[in-house]
Amino acid sequence: MAQWAQAGLWGLVAGSALLLGAAVGYAVRVPAWLLASVMAFGAGVLLSAVSFELLAESYHQGGLVSAAAGTIAGAVGYTAGNVWLGRRGARHRKRSGRQPSEAAVAGSGLALALGALLDGVPESAAIGVSLLDGGTVSTVTVTAVCLSNVPEGLSSSAGMRRAGRRPRYVFGVWGAIAAASVVAAVLGNTVVGGLTDPVVAAVTAVAAGAILAMIADTMIPEAFEEAHLAIGLVTVAGYLLSFTLSHA
């Protein structure tokens, strides 16, 4: 199978995890403490994957300057997009109980959809880029994205349901994001594949910076909104699982 096709396949796997989480979150009334727990676990998994896979690989390929510059650029780009969308009703898109309805904030439905796209693209692009290192996908990156996508979709779709959004809208959004995940993974592999190592390193770090900003801005607030005494332990468990996979 061509490498770009492999990238698309793994992007689809990651995007399908969002759909799985969305289906559970919309169909089942999941307790707030459980939503917080799975989000904390997903945040821990992603934090470890960014540290030991994306940033480590970026540093190895291009050195500290490329890694640092890319990380800052990714964080700034994500934050700028997030601020713009937040002002249009998508500030709490991953939260299960604070999303606005369309009646409360006109245009928030589109903003929520664009916000989900903003969150998903860096992760999928990172999957495509990971194939450039030896021609095999990073199992840790794919696993981390899948494990974090399930709680993301779960929490967000629960919030959409509580805001009165119909199933057609909810699953339309997540279906579109799953498709976008495929495109992002393919583009991450094909477009970045022809570039020099320092540029590939910088692009990898851009994805890492965007993911880190997303974790801090959307996942951790949801996890700690309904925090219980073991929430820190759950986050560490996710981090340790991803760390173990990256060193196994």
mmCIF file of C-alpha atoms in Angstrom:
data_model
loop_
_atom_site.group_PDB
_atom_site.id
_atom_site.type_symbol
_atom_site.label_atom_id
_atom_site.label_comp_id
_atom_site.label_asym_id
_atom_site.label_seq_id
_atom_site.Cartn_x
_atom_site.Cartn_y
_atom_site.Cartn_z
ATOM 1 C CA MET A 1 0.000 0.000 0.000
ATOM 2 C CA ALA A 2 1.276 3.458 -0.913
ATOM 3 C CA GLN A 3 2.475 5.509 2.036
ATOM 4 C CA TRP A 4 -0.097 8.273 1.458
ATOM 5 C CA ALA A 5 -2.855 5.640 1.496
ATOM 6 C CA GLN A 6 -1.531 4.263 4.785
ATOM 7 C CA ALA A 7 -1.598 7.784 6.197
ATOM 8 C CA GLY A 8 -5.208 8.184 5.133
ATOM 9 C CA LEU A 9 -6.149 4.832 6.646
ATOM 10 C CA TRP A 10 -4.608 5.690 10.016
ATOM 11 C CA GLY A 11 -6.211 9.124 9.875
ATOM 12 C CA LEU A 12 -9.563 7.389 9.391
ATOM 13 C CA VAL A 13 -8.891 5.156 12.393
ATOM 14 C CA ALA A 14 -8.183 8.211 14.539
ATOM 15 C CA GLY A 15 -11.211 10.095 13.207
ATOM 16 C CA SER A 16 -13.470 7.091 13.808
ATOM 17 C CA ALA A 17 -12.582 7.248 17.497
ATOM 18 C CA LEU A 18 -14.253 10.689 17.563
ATOM 19 C CA LEU A 19 -17.404 9.192 16.050
ATOM 20 C CA LEU A 20 -17.371 6.372 18.601
ATOM 21 C CA GLY A 21 -17.079 8.810 21.475
ATOM 22 C CA ALA A 22 -19.768 11.055 19.980
ATOM 23 C CA ALA A 23 -22.189 8.145 19.650
ATOM 24 C CA VAL A 24 -21.724 7.135 23.282
ATOM 25 C CA GLY A 25 -21.898 10.714 24.532
ATOM 26 C CA TYR A 26 -25.100 11.468 22.640
ATOM 27 C CA ALA A 27 -26.912 8.198 23.350
ATOM 28 C CA VAL A 28 -25.907 7.639 26.985
ATOM 29 C CA ARG A 29 -26.117 10.100 29.863
ATOM 30 C CA VAL A 30 -22.598 9.720 31.176
ATOM 31 C CA PRO A 31 -22.017 10.994 34.749
ATOM 32 C CA ALA A 32 -20.016 14.201 35.012
ATOM 33 C CA TRP A 33 -17.301 12.562 37.134
ATOM 34 C CA LEU A 34 -16.787 9.883 34.454
ATOM 35 C CA LEU A 35 -16.588 12.499 31.694
ATOM 36 C CA ALA A 36 -13.962 14.332 33.729
ATOM 37 C CA SER A 37 -12.030 11.112 34.254
ATOM 38 C CA VAL A 38 -11.902 10.052 30.615
ATOM 39 C CA MET A 39 -10.936 13.584 29.552
ATOM 40 C CA ALA A 40 -8.148 13.666 32.141
ATOM 41 C CA PHE A 41 -6.919 10.272 30.939
ATOM 42 C CA GLY A 42 -6.930 11.468 27.332
ATOM 43 C CA ALA A 43 -5.053 14.632 28.283
ATOM 44 C CA GLY A 44 -2.383 12.577 30.037
ATOM 45 C CA VAL A 45 -1.993 10.298 27.020
ATOM 46 C CA LEU A 46 -1.589 13.215 24.625
ATOM 47 C CA LEU A 47 0.826 15.096 26.883
ATOM 48 C CA SER A 48 3.140 12.101 26.935
ATOM 49 C CA ALA A 49 2.849 11.462 23.195
ATOM 50 C CA VAL A 50 3.679 15.090 22.399
ATOM 51 C CA SER A 51 6.699 15.004 24.705
ATOM 52 C CA PHE A 52 8.222 11.645 23.806
ATOM 53 C CA GLU A 53 7.125 11.270 20.188
ATOM 54 C CA LEU A 54 6.476 14.568 18.401
ATOM 55 C CA LEU A 55 8.842 16.962 20.167
ATOM 56 C CA ALA A 56 11.533 14.323 20.668
ATOM 57 C CA GLU A 57 11.445 13.483 16.951
ATOM 58 C CA SER A 58 11.426 17.160 15.991
ATOM 59 C CA TYR A 59 14.491 17.822 18.145
ATOM 60 C CA HIS A 60 16.264 14.759 16.751
ATOM 61 C CA GLN A 61 15.644 15.818 13.132
ATOM 62 C CA GLY A 62 16.136 19.563 13.255
ATOM 63 C CA GLY A 63 17.648 20.547 16.572
ATOM 64 C CA LEU A 64 16.430 22.856 19.307
ATOM 65 C CA VAL A 65 15.778 25.917 17.142
ATOM 66 C CA SER A 66 13.455 24.105 14.727
ATOM 67 C CA ALA A 67 11.656 22.330 17.567
ATOM 68 C CA ALA A 68 11.192 25.484 19.642
ATOM 69 C CA ALA A 69 10.178 27.707 16.714
ATOM 70 C CA GLY A 70 7.680 25.167 15.426
ATOM 71 C CA THR A 71 6.162 24.621 18.858
ATOM 72 C CA ILE A 72 5.676 28.348 19.402
ATOM 73 C CA ALA A 73 4.200 28.786 15.927
ATOM 74 C CA GLY A 74 1.752 25.931 16.458
ATOM 75 C CA ALA A 75 0.645 27.244 19.838
ATOM 76 C CA VAL A 76 0.219 30.809 18.528
ATOM 77 C CA GLY A 77 -1.704 29.636 15.461
ATOM 78 C CA TYR A 78 -4.017 27.430 17.492
ATOM 79 C CA THR A 79 -4.594 30.104 20.131
ATOM 80 C CA ALA A 80 -5.413 32.745 17.510
ATOM 81 C CA GLY A 81 -7.963 30.456 15.871
ATOM 82 C CA ASN A 82 -9.370 29.464 19.242
ATOM 83 C CA VAL A 83 -9.811 33.085 20.339
ATOM 84 C CA TRP A 84 -11.637 33.921 17.108
ATOM 85 C CA LEU A 85 -13.949 30.917 17.452
ATOM 86 C CA GLY A 86 -14.437 31.475 21.187
ATOM 87 C CA ARG A 87 -15.946 34.873 20.499
ATOM 88 C CA ARG A 88 -18.472 33.189 18.219
ATOM 89 C CA GLY A 89 -19.760 30.615 20.675
ATOM 90 C CA ALA A 90 -17.234 27.776 20.520
ATOM 91 C CA ARG A 91 -15.271 28.579 23.686
ATOM 92 C CA HIS A 92 -16.550 25.540 25.592
ATOM 93 C CA ARG A 93 -16.903 23.124 22.675
ATOM 94 C CA LYS A 94 -15.407 20.168 24.541
ATOM 95 C CA ARG A 95 -17.381 20.757 27.704
ATOM 96 C CA SER A 96 -20.341 18.566 28.442
ATOM 97 C CA GLY A 97 -22.529 21.159 30.124
ATOM 98 C CA ARG A 98 -21.638 24.704 29.021
ATOM 99 C CA GLN A 99 -22.181 24.828 25.269
ATOM 100 C CA PRO A 100 -24.569 27.518 23.969
ATOM 101 C CA SER A 101 -27.637 26.739 21.885
ATOM 102 C CA GLU A 102 -28.148 28.318 18.481
ATOM 103 C CA ALA A 103 -30.952 30.412 19.960
ATOM 104 C CA ALA A 104 -28.650 31.738 22.671
ATOM 105 C CA VAL A 105 -25.708 32.486 20.362
ATOM 106 C CA ALA A 106 -26.507 32.771 16.667
ATOM 107 C CA GLY A 107 -23.851 31.085 14.535
ATOM 108 C CA SER A 108 -22.489 29.021 17.401
ATOM 109 C CA GLY A 109 -23.289 25.804 15.523
ATOM 110 C CA LEU A 110 -20.858 26.662 12.735
ATOM 111 C CA ALA A 111 -18.307 27.899 15.265
ATOM 112 C CA LEU A 112 -18.517 24.608 17.157
ATOM 113 C CA ALA A 113 -17.963 22.665 13.947
ATOM 114 C CA LEU A 114 -14.957 24.804 12.990
ATOM 115 C CA GLY A 115 -13.603 24.443 16.521
ATOM 116 C CA ALA A 116 -13.785 20.658 16.286
ATOM 117 C CA LEU A 117 -11.902 20.903 12.992
ATOM 118 C CA LEU A 118 -9.258 23.135 14.579
ATOM 119 C CA ASP A 119 -8.758 20.569 17.348
ATOM 120 C CA GLY A 120 -8.576 17.534 15.072
ATOM 121 C CA VAL A 121 -6.335 18.628 12.200
ATOM 122 C CA PRO A 122 -2.977 18.892 14.071
ATOM 123 C CA GLU A 123 -3.381 15.419 15.560
ATOM 124 C CA SER A 124 -4.135 13.795 12.202
ATOM 125 C CA ALA A 125 -1.386 15.699 10.414
ATOM 126 C CA ALA A 126 1.042 14.392 13.040
ATOM 127 C CA ILE A 127 -0.011 10.836 12.161
ATOM 128 C CA GLY A 128 0.785 11.419 8.492
ATOM 129 C CA VAL A 129 4.145 12.987 9.319
ATOM 130 C CA SER A 130 5.055 10.073 11.604
ATOM 131 C CA LEU A 131 5.043 7.743 8.576
ATOM 132 C CA LEU A 132 7.996 9.640 7.118
ATOM 133 C CA ASP A 133 10.278 8.146 9.769
ATOM 134 C CA GLY A 134 11.084 4.713 8.355
ATOM 135 C CA GLY A 135 7.844 4.245 6.428
ATOM 136 C CA THR A 136 5.848 2.900 9.363
ATOM 137 C CA VAL A 137 3.299 4.807 11.376
ATOM 138 C CA SER A 138 4.042 5.729 14.972
ATOM 139 C CA THR A 139 1.915 3.311 16.979
ATOM 140 C CA VAL A 140 2.211 5.563 20.009
ATOM 141 C CA THR A 141 0.943 8.619 18.104
ATOM 142 C CA VAL A 142 -2.043 6.758 16.637
ATOM 143 C CA THR A 143 -2.892 5.154 19.980
ATOM 144 C CA ALA A 144 -2.606 8.466 21.807
ATOM 145 C CA VAL A 145 -4.828 10.278 19.302
ATOM 146 C CA CYS A 146 -7.435 7.496 19.406
ATOM 147 C CA LEU A 147 -7.441 7.342 23.215
ATOM 148 C CA SER A 148 -7.862 11.100 23.430
ATOM 149 C CA ASN A 149 -10.425 11.362 20.619
ATOM 150 C CA VAL A 150 -12.924 9.084 22.345
ATOM 151 C CA PRO A 151 -13.350 11.325 25.421
ATOM 152 C CA GLU A 152 -13.217 14.458 23.247
ATOM 153 C CA GLY A 153 -16.111 13.241 21.102
ATOM 154 C CA LEU A 154 -17.950 11.894 24.129
ATOM 155 C CA SER A 155 -17.832 15.081 26.166
ATOM 156 C CA SER A 156 -18.497 17.435 23.266
ATOM 157 C CA SER A 157 -21.477 15.502 21.899
ATOM 158 C CA ALA A 158 -22.968 15.295 25.401
ATOM 159 C CA GLY A 159 -22.706 19.083 25.562
ATOM 160 C CA MET A 160 -24.268 19.428 22.113
ATOM 161 C CA ARG A 161 -27.194 17.261 23.181
ATOM 162 C CA ARG A 162 -27.766 19.324 26.313
ATOM 163 C CA ALA A 163 -27.682 22.494 24.196
ATOM 164 C CA GLY A 164 -30.551 21.086 22.143
ATOM 165 C CA ARG A 165 -28.648 20.185 18.978
ATOM 166 C CA ARG A 166 -30.154 17.438 16.824
ATOM 167 C CA PRO A 167 -28.462 14.093 16.055
ATOM 168 C CA ARG A 168 -28.147 15.093 12.389
ATOM 169 C CA TYR A 169 -26.031 18.080 13.358
ATOM 170 C CA VAL A 170 -23.940 16.242 15.957
ATOM 171 C CA PHE A 171 -23.038 13.272 13.783
ATOM 172 C CA GLY A 172 -22.713 15.448 10.720
ATOM 173 C CA VAL A 173 -20.055 17.459 12.539
ATOM 174 C CA TRP A 174 -18.115 14.443 13.751
ATOM 175 C CA GLY A 175 -18.475 12.632 10.426
ATOM 176 C CA ALA A 176 -17.010 15.674 8.690
ATOM 177 C CA ILE A 177 -14.166 15.831 11.208
ATOM 178 C CA ALA A 178 -13.424 12.126 10.636
ATOM 179 C CA ALA A 179 -13.214 12.839 6.890
ATOM 180 C CA ALA A 180 -11.013 15.872 7.559
ATOM 181 C CA SER A 181 -8.752 13.648 9.669
ATOM 182 C CA VAL A 182 -8.118 11.481 6.607
ATOM 183 C CA VAL A 183 -7.298 14.525 4.458
ATOM 184 C CA ALA A 184 -5.036 16.031 7.143
ATOM 185 C CA ALA A 185 -3.105 12.765 7.547
ATOM 186 C CA VAL A 186 -2.616 12.417 3.789
ATOM 187 C CA LEU A 187 -1.510 16.041 3.420
ATOM 188 C CA GLY A 188 0.791 15.721 6.416
ATOM 189 C CA ASN A 189 2.482 12.808 4.689
ATOM 190 C CA THR A 190 2.568 13.997 1.070
ATOM 191 C CA VAL A 191 3.181 17.725 1.447
ATOM 192 C CA VAL A 192 5.704 17.466 4.260
ATOM 193 C CA GLY A 193 7.384 14.408 2.761
ATOM 194 C CA GLY A 194 9.210 16.378 0.086
ATOM 195 C CA LEU A 195 10.704 18.909 2.485
ATOM 196 C CA THR A 196 14.138 19.003 4.132
ATOM 197 C CA ASP A 197 14.713 17.516 7.579
ATOM 198 C CA PRO A 198 14.808 20.866 9.426
ATOM 199 C CA VAL A 199 11.489 21.871 7.835
ATOM 200 C CA VAL A 200 9.926 18.484 8.623
ATOM 201 C CA ALA A 201 11.135 18.914 12.199
ATOM 202 C CA ALA A 202 9.551 22.365 12.400
ATOM 203 C CA VAL A 203 6.240 21.134 10.968
ATOM 204 C CA THR A 204 6.201 18.253 13.462
ATOM 205 C CA ALA A 205 6.769 20.758 16.241
ATOM 206 C CA VAL A 206 3.966 22.975 14.895
ATOM 207 C CA ALA A 207 1.579 20.053 15.338
ATOM 208 C CA ALA A 208 2.992 19.456 18.824
ATOM 209 C CA GLY A 209 2.536 23.100 19.822
ATOM 210 C CA ALA A 210 -1.037 23.177 18.559
ATOM 211 C CA ILE A 211 -1.880 19.966 20.424
ATOM 212 C CA LEU A 212 -0.314 21.253 23.643
ATOM 213 C CA ALA A 213 -2.327 24.470 23.417
ATOM 214 C CA MET A 214 -5.481 22.467 22.734
ATOM 215 C CA ILE A 215 -4.894 20.251 25.778
ATOM 216 C CA ALA A 216 -4.429 23.247 28.060
ATOM 217 C CA ASP A 217 -7.323 25.232 26.643
ATOM 218 C CA THR A 218 -10.039 22.637 26.090
ATOM 219 C CA MET A 219 -9.251 19.225 27.607
ATOM 220 C CA ILE A 220 -7.828 20.097 31.023
ATOM 221 C CA PRO A 221 -10.595 22.626 31.864
ATOM 222 C CA GLU A 222 -13.229 19.976 31.154
ATOM 223 C CA ALA A 223 -11.346 17.374 33.167
ATOM 224 C CA PHE A 224 -11.031 19.611 36.225
ATOM 225 C CA GLU A 225 -14.459 21.231 36.023
ATOM 226 C CA GLU A 226 -15.916 18.173 37.718
ATOM 227 C CA ALA A 227 -12.701 17.173 39.455
ATOM 228 C CA HIS A 228 -12.727 14.423 42.043
ATOM 229 C CA LEU A 229 -9.995 13.328 44.403
ATOM 230 C CA ALA A 230 -8.455 10.851 41.947
ATOM 231 C CA ILE A 231 -8.402 13.128 38.869
ATOM 232 C CA GLY A 232 -4.650 13.709 39.115
ATOM 233 C CA LEU A 233 -4.040 9.974 39.375
ATOM 234 C CA VAL A 234 -6.159 9.368 36.258
ATOM 235 C CA THR A 235 -4.136 11.953 34.318
ATOM 236 C CA VAL A 236 -0.875 10.320 35.425
ATOM 237 C CA ALA A 237 -2.227 6.896 34.407
ATOM 238 C CA GLY A 238 -2.866 8.169 30.878
ATOM 239 C CA TYR A 239 0.568 9.772 30.744
ATOM 240 C CA LEU A 240 2.267 6.604 31.988
ATOM 241 C CA LEU A 241 0.422 4.400 29.482
ATOM 242 C CA SER A 242 1.592 6.544 26.569
ATOM 243 C CA PHE A 243 5.126 6.723 28.022
ATOM 244 C CA THR A 244 5.230 2.925 28.298
ATOM 245 C CA LEU A 245 4.085 2.488 24.696
ATOM 246 C CA SER A 246 6.737 4.890 23.422
ATOM 247 C CA HIS A 247 9.513 2.991 25.230
ATOM 248 C CA ALA A 248 8.275 -0.574 24.842
#
